[in-house]
Short mmCIF file of C-alpha atoms in Angstrom, two decimals:
data_model
loop_
_atom_site.label_atom_id
_atom_site.label_comp_id
_atom_site.label_asym_id
_atom_site.label_seq_id
_atom_site.Cartn_x
_atom_site.Cartn_y
_atom_site.Cartn_z
CA UNK A 118 18.48 -4.53 16.68
CA UNK A 119 20.75 -1.94 16.84
CA UNK A 120 19.52 2.52 16.55
CA UNK A 121 16.06 3.04 14.51
CA UNK A 122 16.37 4.22 11.68
CA UNK A 123 14.62 5.56 8.23
CA UNK A 124 13.95 2.81 5.03
CA UNK A 125 11.62 5.56 3.33
CA UNK A 126 9.31 8.21 3.79
CA UNK A 127 6.19 8.46 1.47
CA UNK A 128 4.30 11.35 0.74
CA UNK A 129 0.72 9.84 1.02
CA UNK A 130 -0.60 13.91 0.28
CA UNK A 131 -2.21 16.50 2.55
CA UNK A 132 -4.53 17.41 5.41
CA UNK A 133 -6.91 20.14 5.12
CA UNK A 134 -7.75 21.73 8.39
CA UNK A 135 -9.93 23.61 10.55
CA UNK A 136 -8.93 23.51 14.01
CA UNK A 137 -8.10 25.47 16.16
CA UNK A 138 -7.69 27.77 12.72
CA UNK A 139 -8.01 26.63 8.88
CA UNK A 140 -4.43 24.69 8.09
CA UNK A 141 -2.61 22.19 6.23
CA UNK A 142 -0.39 19.52 6.76
CA UNK A 143 1.30 16.87 4.51
CA UNK A 144 1.06 12.59 5.58
CA UNK A 145 4.11 11.36 5.22
CA UNK A 146 3.98 7.24 5.77
CA UNK A 147 7.13 6.63 7.47
CA UNK A 148 9.33 3.55 7.06
CA UNK A 149 11.29 1.83 9.93
CA UNK A 150 14.17 -0.19 9.71
CA UNK A 151 12.14 -2.97 11.52
CA UNK A 152 9.48 -3.35 9.12
CA UNK A 153 7.01 -1.00 11.15
CA UNK A 154 5.29 1.38 9.09
CA UNK A 155 3.91 5.14 10.36
CA UNK A 156 2.02 7.66 10.14
CA UNK A 157 2.57 11.48 10.34
CA UNK A 158 1.09 14.49 10.04
CA UNK A 159 4.20 17.89 9.29
CA UNK A 160 3.45 21.63 9.05
CA UNK A 161 5.75 22.50 5.77
CA UNK A 162 6.89 25.41 8.60
CA UNK A 163 8.20 22.74 10.51
CA UNK A 164 9.38 20.90 8.07
CA UNK A 165 11.56 23.96 6.69
CA UNK A 166 13.08 24.56 10.21
CA UNK A 167 13.72 21.27 10.30
CA UNK A 168 15.71 21.78 6.59
CA UNK A 169 17.43 24.52 8.04
CA UNK A 170 19.18 23.04 11.19
CA UNK A 171 20.30 19.91 9.38
CA UNK A 172 22.04 22.61 7.15
CA UNK A 173 23.60 24.27 10.54
CA UNK A 174 24.54 20.66 11.63
CA UNK A 175 26.37 19.42 8.29
CA UNK A 176 28.20 22.94 6.81
CA UNK A 177 30.05 20.53 4.43
CA UNK A 178 27.09 18.92 2.76
CA UNK A 179 24.62 21.83 3.16
CA UNK A 180 27.90 23.40 0.22
CA UNK A 181 27.75 26.44 3.25
CA UNK A 182 32.08 26.36 3.24
CA UNK A 183 32.69 25.07 -0.84
CA UNK A 184 29.06 25.33 -2.45
CA UNK A 185 29.77 21.86 -4.91
CA UNK A 186 30.20 19.17 -2.25
CA UNK A 187 26.25 20.35 -1.29
CA UNK A 188 24.48 17.34 -1.20
CA UNK A 189 21.80 17.98 1.16
CA UNK A 190 19.05 18.35 -1.22
CA UNK A 191 17.28 22.39 -1.35
CA UNK A 192 14.01 23.50 -0.02
CA UNK A 193 11.65 27.04 -0.83
CA UNK A 194 11.57 28.70 2.22
CA UNK A 195 7.88 29.10 2.88
CA UNK A 196 5.56 31.66 2.12
CA UNK A 197 4.19 34.76 3.94
CA UNK A 198 0.34 32.76 3.90
CA UNK A 199 0.52 29.02 3.23
CA UNK A 200 -2.74 28.58 0.62
CA UNK A 201 -3.56 25.25 -0.82
CA UNK A 202 -2.93 25.99 -4.23
CA UNK A 203 1.14 26.52 -3.22
CA UNK A 204 1.02 23.81 -0.41
CA UNK A 205 -0.59 21.14 -4.00
CA UNK A 206 2.70 22.42 -5.45
CA UNK A 207 5.24 21.71 -3.51
CA UNK A 208 4.39 18.28 -3.42
CA UNK A 209 6.75 17.03 -6.06
CA UNK A 210 9.94 18.72 -4.53
CA UNK A 211 8.75 17.34 -1.00
CA UNK A 212 8.09 14.17 -2.55
CA UNK A 213 11.74 14.03 -3.87
CA UNK A 214 12.90 15.27 -0.83
CA UNK A 215 12.05 13.17 0.93
CA UNK A 216 14.78 10.09 -1.12
CA UNK A 217 17.13 12.23 -1.89
CA UNK A 218 17.26 12.64 2.31
CA UNK A 219 17.08 9.35 3.04
CA UNK A 220 19.58 7.76 0.57
CA UNK A 221 21.69 10.22 2.34
CA UNK A 222 25.15 8.48 3.83
CA UNK A 223 24.71 7.51 7.05
CA UNK A 224 25.57 10.39 9.41
CA UNK A 225 23.08 11.90 7.82
CA UNK A 226 20.27 10.37 6.85
CA UNK A 227 19.83 8.50 10.53
CA UNK A 228 21.35 11.14 12.87
CA UNK A 229 19.29 11.27 15.25
CA UNK A 230 18.08 14.93 14.04
CA UNK A 231 16.31 12.92 10.82
CA UNK A 232 15.13 10.15 13.75
CA UNK A 233 13.81 12.18 15.70
CA UNK A 234 11.72 13.94 13.30
CA UNK A 235 10.25 12.06 11.93
CA UNK A 236 9.11 9.71 14.82
CA UNK A 237 5.76 9.30 15.88
CA UNK A 238 4.41 12.28 18.38
CA UNK A 239 1.00 11.91 20.33
CA UNK A 240 -0.66 14.77 18.12
CA UNK A 241 0.54 12.36 15.09
CA UNK A 242 -1.94 9.31 17.13
CA UNK A 243 -5.12 11.91 18.39
CA UNK A 244 -4.68 14.92 16.56
CA UNK A 245 -6.25 17.92 17.74
CA UNK A 246 -10.43 17.24 16.62
CA UNK A 247 -12.99 19.68 17.38
CA UNK A 248 -16.77 17.88 17.03
CA UNK A 249 -18.52 21.05 15.76
CA UNK A 250 -15.78 22.16 13.64
CA UNK A 251 -15.74 20.58 10.09
CA UNK A 252 -14.18 17.55 9.20
CA UNK A 253 -10.94 17.38 7.72
CA UNK A 254 -10.00 17.71 3.88
CA UNK A 255 -8.11 14.09 2.69
CA UNK A 256 -5.86 15.32 -0.63
CA UNK A 257 -3.90 11.82 -1.63
CA UNK A 258 -0.88 12.13 -4.61
CA UNK A 259 -1.18 9.75 -7.31
CA UNK A 260 0.41 6.64 -7.40
CA UNK A 261 2.07 7.54 -10.36
CA UNK A 262 2.30 11.17 -9.38
CA UNK A 263 6.23 11.72 -10.81
CA UNK A 264 5.70 10.83 -13.37
CA UNK A 265 2.41 13.80 -13.75
CA UNK A 266 2.69 15.72 -11.04
CA UNK A 267 -0.06 18.58 -10.47
CA UNK A 268 -2.67 16.18 -11.19
CA UNK A 269 -4.30 15.53 -7.83
CA UNK A 270 -6.77 14.41 -6.26
CA UNK A 271 -9.26 16.75 -4.27
CA UNK A 272 -11.17 17.15 -1.83
CA UNK A 273 -11.92 13.91 -1.80
CA UNK A 274 -14.00 11.76 0.07
CA UNK A 275 -12.61 8.54 1.22
CA UNK A 276 -14.89 5.26 1.07
CA UNK A 277 -16.09 3.82 4.93
CA UNK A 278 -16.07 0.52 5.23
CA UNK A 279 -17.70 -1.51 8.04
CA UNK A 280 -16.54 -3.78 10.14
CA UNK A 281 -17.55 -7.65 9.93
CA UNK A 282 -16.20 -9.55 12.59
CA UNK A 283 -13.62 -8.32 15.93
CA UNK A 284 -10.00 -8.60 14.36
CA UNK A 285 -6.67 -8.45 17.34
CA UNK A 286 -3.91 -6.79 15.92
CA UNK A 287 -0.64 -8.70 15.50
CA UNK A 288 1.79 -5.76 15.54
CA UNK A 289 1.99 -2.22 16.10
CA UNK A 290 1.33 -1.04 12.25
CA UNK A 291 -2.19 -2.73 12.83
CA UNK A 292 -4.82 -1.22 14.09
CA UNK A 293 -8.10 -3.09 16.25
CA UNK A 294 -11.33 -3.97 15.16
CA UNK A 295 -14.74 -4.05 16.72
CA UNK A 296 -17.49 -5.35 14.59
CA UNK A 297 -19.77 -2.84 13.36
CA UNK A 298 -16.11 -0.36 13.51
CA UNK A 299 -16.61 2.51 10.07
CA UNK A 300 -13.08 2.90 9.31
CA UNK A 301 -12.09 5.64 6.62
CA UNK A 302 -9.09 3.45 3.56
CA UNK A 303 -6.97 6.23 2.77
CA UNK A 304 -5.23 3.23 0.69
CA UNK A 305 -5.50 -0.31 -0.91
CA UNK A 306 -2.71 -2.58 -1.67
CA UNK A 307 -3.33 -6.18 -2.80
CA UNK A 308 -1.42 -7.78 -0.28
CA UNK A 309 -4.77 -7.74 1.52
CA UNK A 310 -3.52 -5.57 3.95
CA UNK A 311 -5.03 -2.55 4.06
CA UNK A 312 -4.54 1.18 5.67
CA UNK A 313 -6.69 2.72 7.34
CA UNK A 314 -8.14 5.25 10.19
CA UNK A 315 -10.67 5.18 12.32
CA UNK A 316 -11.18 8.96 14.28
CA UNK A 317 -8.20 9.07 15.96
CA UNK A 318 -6.72 5.50 16.06
CA UNK A 319 -4.97 4.70 11.88
CA UNK A 320 -3.31 1.71 11.50
CA UNK A 321 -3.10 -1.21 8.41
CA UNK A 322 -6.36 -3.55 8.21
CA UNK A 323 -7.05 -7.27 6.95
CA UNK A 324 -9.87 -6.30 3.95
CA UNK A 325 -11.19 -9.00 4.15
CA UNK A 326 -12.68 -7.92 8.12
CA UNK A 327 -14.29 -4.27 5.94
CA UNK A 328 -17.46 -4.49 3.94
CA UNK A 329 -19.02 -1.99 2.27
CA UNK A 330 -21.93 -0.23 3.39
CA UNK A 331 -23.62 -0.65 -0.44
CA UNK A 332 -23.80 -4.19 -1.19
CA UNK A 333 -21.51 -7.21 -0.24
CA UNK A 334 -20.03 -6.98 -4.06
CA UNK A 335 -16.54 -5.39 -4.80
CA UNK A 336 -16.99 -3.68 -7.91
CA UNK A 337 -13.48 -3.63 -8.34
CA UNK A 338 -12.55 -7.40 -7.83
CA UNK A 339 -10.96 -8.31 -11.22
CA UNK A 340 -13.27 -11.51 -13.57
CA UNK A 341 -11.49 -14.73 -13.01
CA UNK A 342 -8.72 -14.91 -15.90
CA UNK A 343 -7.63 -18.32 -17.41
CA UNK A 344 -5.49 -17.17 -20.22
CA UNK A 345 -3.69 -16.54 -17.05
CA UNK A 346 -0.63 -14.28 -15.65
CA UNK A 347 2.35 -15.77 -14.72
CA UNK A 348 3.91 -14.78 -11.93
CA UNK A 349 7.21 -16.53 -9.34
CA UNK A 350 6.46 -17.80 -6.04
CA UNK A 351 8.78 -14.96 -3.35
CA UNK A 352 7.80 -16.63 0.06
CA UNK A 353 7.40 -20.57 0.42
CA UNK A 354 3.82 -21.69 2.16
CA UNK A 355 1.94 -24.50 3.54
CA UNK A 356 -1.41 -25.06 3.07
CA UNK A 357 -3.44 -24.39 6.13
CA UNK A 358 -7.42 -25.05 4.34
CA UNK A 359 -7.74 -27.69 1.81
CA UNK A 360 -8.75 -24.92 -0.71
CA UNK A 361 -4.90 -23.46 -0.52
CA UNK A 362 -1.40 -24.97 -2.15
CA UNK A 363 1.58 -25.68 -0.50
CA UNK A 364 4.16 -24.25 -2.60
CA UNK A 365 8.30 -23.70 -2.91
CA UNK A 366 10.44 -20.46 -3.29
CA UNK A 367 11.15 -19.77 -7.07
CA UNK A 368 8.06 -21.64 -8.30
CA UNK A 369 6.63 -20.81 -11.47
CA UNK A 370 2.41 -20.21 -11.89
CA UNK A 371 -0.02 -18.68 -13.11
CA UNK A 372 -2.22 -16.32 -11.09
CA UNK A 373 -6.31 -16.90 -12.44
CA UNK A 374 -8.26 -14.55 -10.02
CA UNK A 375 -6.78 -11.63 -7.94
CA UNK A 376 -8.92 -11.28 -4.55
CA UNK A 377 -9.15 -7.77 -2.86
CA UNK A 378 -8.72 -10.10 0.17
CA UNK A 379 -5.14 -10.81 -0.87
CA UNK A 380 -5.03 -14.27 -1.82
CA UNK A 381 -5.85 -15.13 -5.37
CA UNK A 382 -6.23 -18.04 -6.78
CA UNK A 383 -4.06 -19.62 -8.59
CA UNK A 384 -2.92 -22.82 -11.16
CA UNK A 385 0.09 -25.23 -11.32
CA UNK A 386 0.30 -27.63 -13.60
CA UNK A 387 -4.08 -28.47 -13.55
CA UNK A 388 -4.15 -27.45 -9.55
CA UNK A 389 -6.15 -24.40 -8.34
CA UNK A 390 -5.78 -22.85 -5.28
CA UNK A 391 -5.27 -19.87 -2.74
CA UNK A 392 -2.25 -18.63 -2.46
CA UNK A 393 -1.58 -15.22 -0.31
CA UNK A 394 -1.02 -12.58 -3.40
CA UNK A 395 2.10 -10.83 -1.39
CA UNK A 396 4.21 -14.01 -1.49
CA UNK A 397 3.84 -13.66 -5.12
CA UNK A 398 6.32 -11.54 -8.04
CA UNK A 399 5.16 -10.96 -11.87
CA UNK A 400 7.19 -12.83 -13.77
CA UNK A 401 10.06 -10.38 -15.87
CA UNK A 402 9.80 -7.88 -12.63
CA UNK A 403 12.94 -7.12 -10.58
CA UNK A 404 12.75 -7.78 -7.60
CA UNK A 405 12.50 -4.68 -5.32
CA UNK A 406 13.26 -3.82 -1.74
CA UNK A 407 9.46 -3.94 -0.90
CA UNK A 408 8.72 -8.02 -1.50
CA UNK A 409 11.87 -8.24 0.41
CA UNK A 410 10.13 -6.98 3.62
CA UNK A 411 7.32 -8.12 2.87
CA UNK A 412 8.67 -11.64 3.15
CA UNK A 413 8.57 -10.50 6.54
CA UNK A 414 5.22 -9.74 6.89
CA UNK A 415 2.25 -12.69 7.88
CA UNK A 416 -0.67 -12.93 4.42
CA UNK A 417 -3.54 -11.31 6.07
CA UNK A 418 -6.53 -13.26 7.54
CA UNK A 419 -8.88 -15.31 4.71
CA UNK A 420 -12.75 -14.37 4.99
CA UNK A 421 -13.63 -18.00 4.93
CA UNK A 422 -11.54 -18.25 8.77
CA UNK A 423 -13.80 -15.42 9.54
CA UNK A 424 -16.10 -17.10 12.92
CA UNK A 425 -19.17 -14.78 13.72
CA UNK A 426 -19.16 -12.79 11.11
CA UNK A 427 -22.05 -10.09 11.23
CA UNK A 428 -22.72 -8.39 7.47
CA UNK A 429 -25.82 -5.70 7.32
CA UNK A 430 -26.09 -6.72 4.00
CA UNK A 431 -29.15 -9.57 3.70
CA UNK A 432 -27.07 -11.59 0.56
CA UNK A 433 -24.32 -12.47 1.30
CA UNK A 434 -20.75 -12.25 -1.23
CA UNK A 435 -20.57 -13.82 -4.16
CA UNK A 436 -17.94 -16.72 -4.30
CA UNK A 437 -16.91 -19.19 -6.69
CA UNK A 438 -15.81 -22.67 -5.73
CA UNK A 439 -12.66 -24.73 -6.28
CA UNK A 440 -14.59 -26.96 -8.42
CA UNK A 441 -16.15 -24.54 -10.60
CA UNK A 442 -11.24 -22.89 -10.63
CA UNK A 443 -11.36 -26.32 -11.33
CA UNK A 444 -12.83 -26.70 -14.28
CA UNK A 445 -12.60 -23.42 -16.23
CA UNK A 446 -9.05 -23.66 -15.75
CA UNK A 447 -9.54 -27.50 -17.60
CA UNK A 448 -11.48 -26.32 -20.03
CA UNK A 449 -8.92 -23.76 -21.23
CA UNK A 450 -5.56 -25.50 -21.07
CA UNK A 451 -7.12 -28.22 -23.08
CA UNK A 452 -8.80 -25.53 -25.92
CA UNK A 453 -5.03 -24.40 -25.78
CA UNK A 454 -3.66 -27.66 -25.86
CA UNK A 455 -6.17 -28.26 -29.30
CA UNK A 456 -5.12 -24.76 -30.16
CA UNK A 457 -1.36 -25.77 -30.01
CA UNK A 458 -2.38 -29.44 -31.88
CA UNK A 459 -4.35 -27.17 -35.01
CA UNK A 460 -1.37 -25.03 -35.80
CA UNK A 461 1.41 -27.74 -35.43
CA UNK A 462 -1.00 -29.93 -37.56
CA UNK A 463 -1.15 -26.16 -40.24
CA UNK A 464 2.46 -26.24 -39.85
CA UNK A 465 3.16 -29.87 -40.84
CA UNK A 466 0.52 -29.55 -43.62
CA UNK A 467 2.76 -26.52 -45.17
CA UNK A 468 6.23 -28.43 -44.74
CA UNK A 469 4.84 -31.69 -46.56
CA UNK A 470 3.73 -28.81 -49.46
CA UNK A 471 7.05 -26.87 -49.62
#
């Protein structure tokens, strides 16, 4: 593989830190060409210094020679004192700046200056902390932030989950867990991979290995929808467990139950079974680069395959059997067929009476 370069930079939000003194840092999820994803923290003052140096390196593209030739985005200078309001209000500008930066000509976007600035530093992995000082406050940018950049969450308390078993990471973007570890969840992805932090460590963790502190049931998990939503298979998968389905790329299926561990119950004809959600795309949606990335990642482990589970809850998670899924699916398919038949009969009666 050639030199490293950045494919995408996503602003997640910012942190208000209290050590060594109160200050703010922006949280960026940097996606690299090797499909790794790294979380880095940068103060706005250093982002602005990076920006000034970038302009000096590319005077034509920065508009120094002719303003009409400028393609490097603008960035306002830091205020004499950057408080929380200015930190919050600047998020929209930084989101647009990062998007434009990554899409500049390769001589700029893939330059060492850009690559080195967003590389993980030791203090990204192990932020300077003091146990006597209170924990940083995290302010996350909403998913639809581009629609409404003023609608910022926070301060928020990240949800804490507990690891139910040991997990050995299989890539550098993941995080290893020991049974009983308490993690803060930053982002929950439908793929079944959640972005978590544990003390000074951060990385992707299979949702299957996590349980909420207040009970075994996930209130966020949707109820089954036997009407089904149509999806297209984006990556072939061969069943490993008896209750999984083997499908080929391009197959059309119906999703009847979306589960948080990233293994959805789907229907193909009258057959139901589990399939990795990360290999599916809703029918009618244009294929995206994100989906292409996920095709190269492995599916997360399923809850049912985890050994030596140590839950703190006496009552186990509610689970629906495949027989229940199949029975209800058949009922729905039969009722739908009857409705079509009745509609056709009525249509025939009307046509004959005319």
